[in-house]
PDB file of C-alpha atoms in Angstrom:
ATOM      1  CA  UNK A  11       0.000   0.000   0.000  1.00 43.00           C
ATOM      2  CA  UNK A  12       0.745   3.297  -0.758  1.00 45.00           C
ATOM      3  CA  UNK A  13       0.725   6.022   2.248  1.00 47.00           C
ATOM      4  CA  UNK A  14      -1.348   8.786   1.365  1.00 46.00           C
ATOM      5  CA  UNK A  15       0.558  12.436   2.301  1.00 50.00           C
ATOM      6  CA  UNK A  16      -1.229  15.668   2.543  1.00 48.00           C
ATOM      7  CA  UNK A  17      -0.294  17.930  -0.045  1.00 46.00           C
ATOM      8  CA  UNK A  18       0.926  21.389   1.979  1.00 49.00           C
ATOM      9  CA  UNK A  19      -0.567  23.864  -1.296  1.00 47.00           C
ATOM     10  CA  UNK A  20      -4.174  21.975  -0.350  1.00 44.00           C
ATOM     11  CA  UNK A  21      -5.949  20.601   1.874  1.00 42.00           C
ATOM     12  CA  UNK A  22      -6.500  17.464  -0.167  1.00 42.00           C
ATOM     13  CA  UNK A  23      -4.467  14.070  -0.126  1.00 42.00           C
ATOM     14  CA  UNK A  24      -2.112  12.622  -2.898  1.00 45.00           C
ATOM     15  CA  UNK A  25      -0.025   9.318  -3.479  1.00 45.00           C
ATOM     16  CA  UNK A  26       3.817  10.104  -4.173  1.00 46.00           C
ATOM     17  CA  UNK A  27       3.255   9.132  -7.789  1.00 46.00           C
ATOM     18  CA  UNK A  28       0.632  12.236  -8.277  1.00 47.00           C
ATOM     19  CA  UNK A  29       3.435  14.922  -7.104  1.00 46.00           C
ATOM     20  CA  UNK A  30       4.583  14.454 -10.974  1.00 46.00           C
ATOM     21  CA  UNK A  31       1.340  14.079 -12.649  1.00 44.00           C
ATOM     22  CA  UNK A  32       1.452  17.530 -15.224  1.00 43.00           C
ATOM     23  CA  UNK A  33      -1.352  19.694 -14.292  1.00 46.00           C
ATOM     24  CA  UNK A  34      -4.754  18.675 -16.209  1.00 46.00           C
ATOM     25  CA  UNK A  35      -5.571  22.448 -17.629  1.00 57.00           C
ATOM     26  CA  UNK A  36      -2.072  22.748 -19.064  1.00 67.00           C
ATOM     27  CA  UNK A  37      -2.791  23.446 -22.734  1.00 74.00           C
ATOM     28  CA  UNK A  38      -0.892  20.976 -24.835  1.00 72.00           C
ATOM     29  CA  UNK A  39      -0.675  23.216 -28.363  1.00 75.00           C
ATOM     30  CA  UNK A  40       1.837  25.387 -26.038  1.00 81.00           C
ATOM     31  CA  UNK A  41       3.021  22.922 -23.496  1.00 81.00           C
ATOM     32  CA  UNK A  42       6.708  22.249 -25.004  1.00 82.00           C
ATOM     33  CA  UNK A  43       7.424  25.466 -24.646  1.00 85.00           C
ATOM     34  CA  UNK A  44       7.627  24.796 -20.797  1.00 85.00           C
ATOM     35  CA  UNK A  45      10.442  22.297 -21.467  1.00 87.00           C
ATOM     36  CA  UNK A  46      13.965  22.745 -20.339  1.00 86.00           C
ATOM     37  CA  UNK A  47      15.195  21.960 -23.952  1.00 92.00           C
ATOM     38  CA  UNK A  48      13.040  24.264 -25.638  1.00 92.00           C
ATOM     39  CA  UNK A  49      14.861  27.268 -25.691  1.00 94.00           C
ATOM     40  CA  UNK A  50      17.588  25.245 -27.039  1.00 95.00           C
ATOM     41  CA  UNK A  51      16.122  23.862 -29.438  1.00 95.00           C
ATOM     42  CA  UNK A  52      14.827  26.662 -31.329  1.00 95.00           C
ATOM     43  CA  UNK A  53      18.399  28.211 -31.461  1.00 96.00           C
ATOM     44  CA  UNK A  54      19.468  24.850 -32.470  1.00 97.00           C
ATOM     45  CA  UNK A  55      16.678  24.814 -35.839  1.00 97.00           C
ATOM     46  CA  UNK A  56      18.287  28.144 -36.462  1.00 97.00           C
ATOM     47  CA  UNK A  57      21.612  27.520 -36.398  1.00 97.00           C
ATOM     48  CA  UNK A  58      20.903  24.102 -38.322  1.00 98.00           C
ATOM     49  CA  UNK A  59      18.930  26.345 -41.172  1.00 97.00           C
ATOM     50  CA  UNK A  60      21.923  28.661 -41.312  1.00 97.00           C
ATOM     51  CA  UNK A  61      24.093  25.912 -42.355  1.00 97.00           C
ATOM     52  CA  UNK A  62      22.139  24.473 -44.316  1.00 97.00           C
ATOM     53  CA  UNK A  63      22.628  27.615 -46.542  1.00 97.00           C
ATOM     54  CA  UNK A  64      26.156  27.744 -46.161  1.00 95.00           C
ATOM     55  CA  UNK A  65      26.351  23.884 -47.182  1.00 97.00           C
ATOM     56  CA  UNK A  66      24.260  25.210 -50.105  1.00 96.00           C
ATOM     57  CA  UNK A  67      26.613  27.591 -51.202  1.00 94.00           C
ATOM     58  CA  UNK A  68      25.027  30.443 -50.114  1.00 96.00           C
ATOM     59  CA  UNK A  69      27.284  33.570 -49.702  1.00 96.00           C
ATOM     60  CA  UNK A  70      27.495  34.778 -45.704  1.00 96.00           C
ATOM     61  CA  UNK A  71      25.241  38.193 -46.079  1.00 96.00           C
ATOM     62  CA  UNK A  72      22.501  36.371 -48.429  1.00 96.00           C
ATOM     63  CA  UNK A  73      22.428  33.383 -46.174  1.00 97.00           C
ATOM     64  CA  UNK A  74      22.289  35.450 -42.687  1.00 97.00           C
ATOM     65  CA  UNK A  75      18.790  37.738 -44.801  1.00 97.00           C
ATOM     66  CA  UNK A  76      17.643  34.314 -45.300  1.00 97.00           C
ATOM     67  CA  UNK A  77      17.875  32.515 -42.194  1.00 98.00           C
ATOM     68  CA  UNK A  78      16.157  36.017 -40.790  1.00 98.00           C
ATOM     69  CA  UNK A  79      13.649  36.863 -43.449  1.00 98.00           C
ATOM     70  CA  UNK A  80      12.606  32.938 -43.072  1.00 98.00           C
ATOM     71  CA  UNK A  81      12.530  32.977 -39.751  1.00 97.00           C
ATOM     72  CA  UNK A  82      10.398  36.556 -39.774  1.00 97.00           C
ATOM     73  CA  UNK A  83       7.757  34.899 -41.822  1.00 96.00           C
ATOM     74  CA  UNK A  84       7.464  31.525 -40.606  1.00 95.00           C
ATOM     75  CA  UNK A  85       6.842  33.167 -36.931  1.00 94.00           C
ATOM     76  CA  UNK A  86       4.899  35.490 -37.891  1.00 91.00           C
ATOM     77  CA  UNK A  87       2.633  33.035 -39.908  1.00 90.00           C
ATOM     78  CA  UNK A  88       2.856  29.975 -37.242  1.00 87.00           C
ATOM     79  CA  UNK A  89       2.705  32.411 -33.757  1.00 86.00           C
ATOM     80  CA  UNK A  90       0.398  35.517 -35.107  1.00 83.00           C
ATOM     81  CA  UNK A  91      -1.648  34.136 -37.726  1.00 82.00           C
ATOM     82  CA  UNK A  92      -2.435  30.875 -37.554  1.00 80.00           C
ATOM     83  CA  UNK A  93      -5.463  30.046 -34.661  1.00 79.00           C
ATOM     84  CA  UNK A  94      -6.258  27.464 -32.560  1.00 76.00           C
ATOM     85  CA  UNK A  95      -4.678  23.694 -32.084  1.00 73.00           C
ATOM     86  CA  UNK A  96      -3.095  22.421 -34.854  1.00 65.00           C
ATOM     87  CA  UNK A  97      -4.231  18.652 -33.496  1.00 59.00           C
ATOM     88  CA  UNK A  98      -7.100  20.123 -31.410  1.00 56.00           C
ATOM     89  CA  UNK A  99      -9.258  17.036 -32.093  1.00 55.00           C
ATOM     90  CA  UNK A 100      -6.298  14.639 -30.850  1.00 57.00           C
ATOM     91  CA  UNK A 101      -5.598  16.884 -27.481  1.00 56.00           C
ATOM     92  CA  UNK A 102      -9.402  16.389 -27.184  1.00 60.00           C
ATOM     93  CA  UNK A 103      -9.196  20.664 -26.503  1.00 60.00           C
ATOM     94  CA  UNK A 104     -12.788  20.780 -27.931  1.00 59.00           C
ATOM     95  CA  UNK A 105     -12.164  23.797 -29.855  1.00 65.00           C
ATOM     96  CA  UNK A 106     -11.316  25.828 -26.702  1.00 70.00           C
ATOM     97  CA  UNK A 107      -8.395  27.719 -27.916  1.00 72.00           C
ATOM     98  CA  UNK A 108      -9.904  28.031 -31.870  1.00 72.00           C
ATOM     99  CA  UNK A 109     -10.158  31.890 -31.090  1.00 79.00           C
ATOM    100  CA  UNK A 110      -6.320  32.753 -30.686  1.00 81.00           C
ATOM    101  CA  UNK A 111      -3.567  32.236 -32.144  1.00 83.00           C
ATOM    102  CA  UNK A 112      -0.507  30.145 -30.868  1.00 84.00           C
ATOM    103  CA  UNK A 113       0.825  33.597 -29.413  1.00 86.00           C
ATOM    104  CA  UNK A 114      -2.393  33.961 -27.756  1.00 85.00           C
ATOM    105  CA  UNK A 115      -1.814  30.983 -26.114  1.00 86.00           C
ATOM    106  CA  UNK A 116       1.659  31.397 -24.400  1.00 86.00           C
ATOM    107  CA  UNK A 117       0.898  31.442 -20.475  1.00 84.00           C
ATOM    108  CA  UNK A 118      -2.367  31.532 -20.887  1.00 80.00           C
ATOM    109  CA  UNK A 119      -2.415  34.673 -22.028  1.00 81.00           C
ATOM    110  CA  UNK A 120       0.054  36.244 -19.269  1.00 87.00           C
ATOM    111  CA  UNK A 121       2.289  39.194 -21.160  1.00 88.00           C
ATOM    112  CA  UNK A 122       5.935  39.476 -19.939  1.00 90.00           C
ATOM    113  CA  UNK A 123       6.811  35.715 -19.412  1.00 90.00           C
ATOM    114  CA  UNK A 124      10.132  34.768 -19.876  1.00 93.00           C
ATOM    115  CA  UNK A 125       8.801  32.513 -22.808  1.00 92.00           C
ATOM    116  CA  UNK A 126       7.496  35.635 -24.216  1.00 91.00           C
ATOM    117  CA  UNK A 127      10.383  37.540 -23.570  1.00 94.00           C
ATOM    118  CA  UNK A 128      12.512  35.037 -25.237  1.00 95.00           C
ATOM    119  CA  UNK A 129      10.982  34.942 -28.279  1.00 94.00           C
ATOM    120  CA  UNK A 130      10.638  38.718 -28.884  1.00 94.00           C
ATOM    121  CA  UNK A 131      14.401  39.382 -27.559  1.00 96.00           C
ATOM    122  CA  UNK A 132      15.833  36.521 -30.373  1.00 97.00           C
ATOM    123  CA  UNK A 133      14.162  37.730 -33.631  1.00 97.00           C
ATOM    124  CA  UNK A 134      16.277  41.051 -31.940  1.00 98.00           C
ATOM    125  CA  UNK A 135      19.654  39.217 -31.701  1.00 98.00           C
ATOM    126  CA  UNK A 136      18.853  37.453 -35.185  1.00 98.00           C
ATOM    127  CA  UNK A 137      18.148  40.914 -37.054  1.00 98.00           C
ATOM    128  CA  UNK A 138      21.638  42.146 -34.970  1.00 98.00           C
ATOM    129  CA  UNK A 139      23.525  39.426 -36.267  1.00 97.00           C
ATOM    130  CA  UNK A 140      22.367  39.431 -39.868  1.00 98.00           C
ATOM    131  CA  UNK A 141      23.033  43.354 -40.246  1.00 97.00           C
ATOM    132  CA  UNK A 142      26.499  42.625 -38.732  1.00 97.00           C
ATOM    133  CA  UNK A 143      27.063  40.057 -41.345  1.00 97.00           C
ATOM    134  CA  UNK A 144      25.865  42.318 -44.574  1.00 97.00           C
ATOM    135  CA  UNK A 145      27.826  45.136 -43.681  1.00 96.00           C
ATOM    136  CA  UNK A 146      24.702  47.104 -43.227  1.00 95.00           C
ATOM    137  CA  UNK A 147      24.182  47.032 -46.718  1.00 96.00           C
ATOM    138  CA  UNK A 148      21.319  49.705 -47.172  1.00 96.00           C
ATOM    139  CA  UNK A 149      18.568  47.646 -49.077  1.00 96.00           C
ATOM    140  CA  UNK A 150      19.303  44.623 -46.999  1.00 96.00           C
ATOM    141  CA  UNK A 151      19.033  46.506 -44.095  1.00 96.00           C
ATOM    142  CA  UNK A 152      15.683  48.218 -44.721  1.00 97.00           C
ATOM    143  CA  UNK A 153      14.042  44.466 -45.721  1.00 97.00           C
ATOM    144  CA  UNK A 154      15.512  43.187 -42.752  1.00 97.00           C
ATOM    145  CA  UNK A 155      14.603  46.225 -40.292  1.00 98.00           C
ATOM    146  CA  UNK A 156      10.615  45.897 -42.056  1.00 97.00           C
ATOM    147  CA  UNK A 157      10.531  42.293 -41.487  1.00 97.00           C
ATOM    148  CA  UNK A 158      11.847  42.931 -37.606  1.00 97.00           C
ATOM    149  CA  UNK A 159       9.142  45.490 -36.668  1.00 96.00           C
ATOM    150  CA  UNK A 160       6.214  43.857 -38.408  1.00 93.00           C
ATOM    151  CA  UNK A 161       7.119  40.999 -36.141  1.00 94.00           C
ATOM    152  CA  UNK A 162       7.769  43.074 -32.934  1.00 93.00           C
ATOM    153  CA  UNK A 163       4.708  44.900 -33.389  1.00 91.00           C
ATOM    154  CA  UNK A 164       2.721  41.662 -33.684  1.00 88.00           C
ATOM    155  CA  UNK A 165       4.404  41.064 -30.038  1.00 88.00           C
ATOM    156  CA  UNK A 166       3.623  43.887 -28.291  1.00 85.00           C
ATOM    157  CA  UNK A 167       1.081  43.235 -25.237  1.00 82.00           C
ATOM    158  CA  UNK A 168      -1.194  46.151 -26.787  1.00 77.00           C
ATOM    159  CA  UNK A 169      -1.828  43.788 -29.726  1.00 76.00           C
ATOM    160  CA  UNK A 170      -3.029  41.040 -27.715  1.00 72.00           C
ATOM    161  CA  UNK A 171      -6.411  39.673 -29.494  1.00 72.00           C
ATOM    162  CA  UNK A 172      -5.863  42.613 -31.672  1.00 73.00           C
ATOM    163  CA  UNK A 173      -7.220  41.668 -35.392  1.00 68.00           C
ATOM    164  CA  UNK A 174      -6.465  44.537 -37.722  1.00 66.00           C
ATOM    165  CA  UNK A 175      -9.101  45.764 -40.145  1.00 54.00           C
ATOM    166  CA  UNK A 176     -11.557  43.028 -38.950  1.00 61.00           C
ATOM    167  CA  UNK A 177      -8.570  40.820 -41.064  1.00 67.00           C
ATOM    168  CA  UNK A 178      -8.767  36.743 -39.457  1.00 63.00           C
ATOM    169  CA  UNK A 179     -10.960  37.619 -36.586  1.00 64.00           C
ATOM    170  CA  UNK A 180     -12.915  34.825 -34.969  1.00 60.00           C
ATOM    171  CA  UNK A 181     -16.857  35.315 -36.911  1.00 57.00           C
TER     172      UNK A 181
END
């Protein structure tokens, strides 16, 4: 038999093997994102991208614009346009989260995570590093700098459950 301990957050009583059950409102389209390794792994898809250029022959300034103009857009699309659960039927969500989008969904909403801090500060470091690389080439620069803000902006805790010009708004 198992010896049942009060848990000291509540008043009610759990077996040792519940102290590690995951809690049941956790929602599971954002869930990885709590993971120790996923920080690390989205440097790591980056980095991997990057060299795949270079192993393509890319030249160092257009490869760095692509890795960030990529990057820019496939955000923007997957965090800031795209809504609800990708696999909502599997995670058995009901629909519950087909209203926002995936950045919606970060912390339950909660602005100013470190999650959310993290992925506004690295399109920053991304956009840093790619202007270092072209030499600040003028054109570069501007398509770079217009891809960084529209992304940014889309960040910003004033455009939470913000649709502009009515444009993919829940009906």
């Amino acid at each position: 038999l198992r010896r049942a301990q009060q848990c000291p957050a509540s008043s009610f009583f759990v077996t040792d093997s519940m102290y590690h059950a995951s809690p049941p409102t956790l929602n599971p389209n954002v869930s990885w994102l709590q993971e120790k390794f996923a920080w690390t792994a989205y440097v790591v898809v980056i980095i991997l991208f990057r060299s795949l250029l270079g192993v393509l022959r890319f030249d160092t300034p257009s490869a760095w614009t692509t890795t960030h103009l990529v990057h820019a857009l496939f955000t923007w699309f997957a965090f800031h346009w795209v809504r609800g659960s990708p696999l909502g039927m599997e995670f058995g969500d009901q629909g519950k989260y087909f209203k926002y989008t995936w950045w919606e969904q970060i912390d339950n909403g909660r602005q100013n995570t470190p999650n959310r801090k993290f992925l506004a500060i690295f399109p920053v470091i991304l956009f840093l590093t790619t202007c270092h690389f072209t030499n600040y080439h003028i054109p570069t620069l501007t398509v770079n700098t217009i891809a960084l803000v529209v992304l940014l902006v889309s960040k910003l805790p004033s455009m939470h459950k913000v649709r502009l010009f009515g444009i993919n708004r829940w009906p």
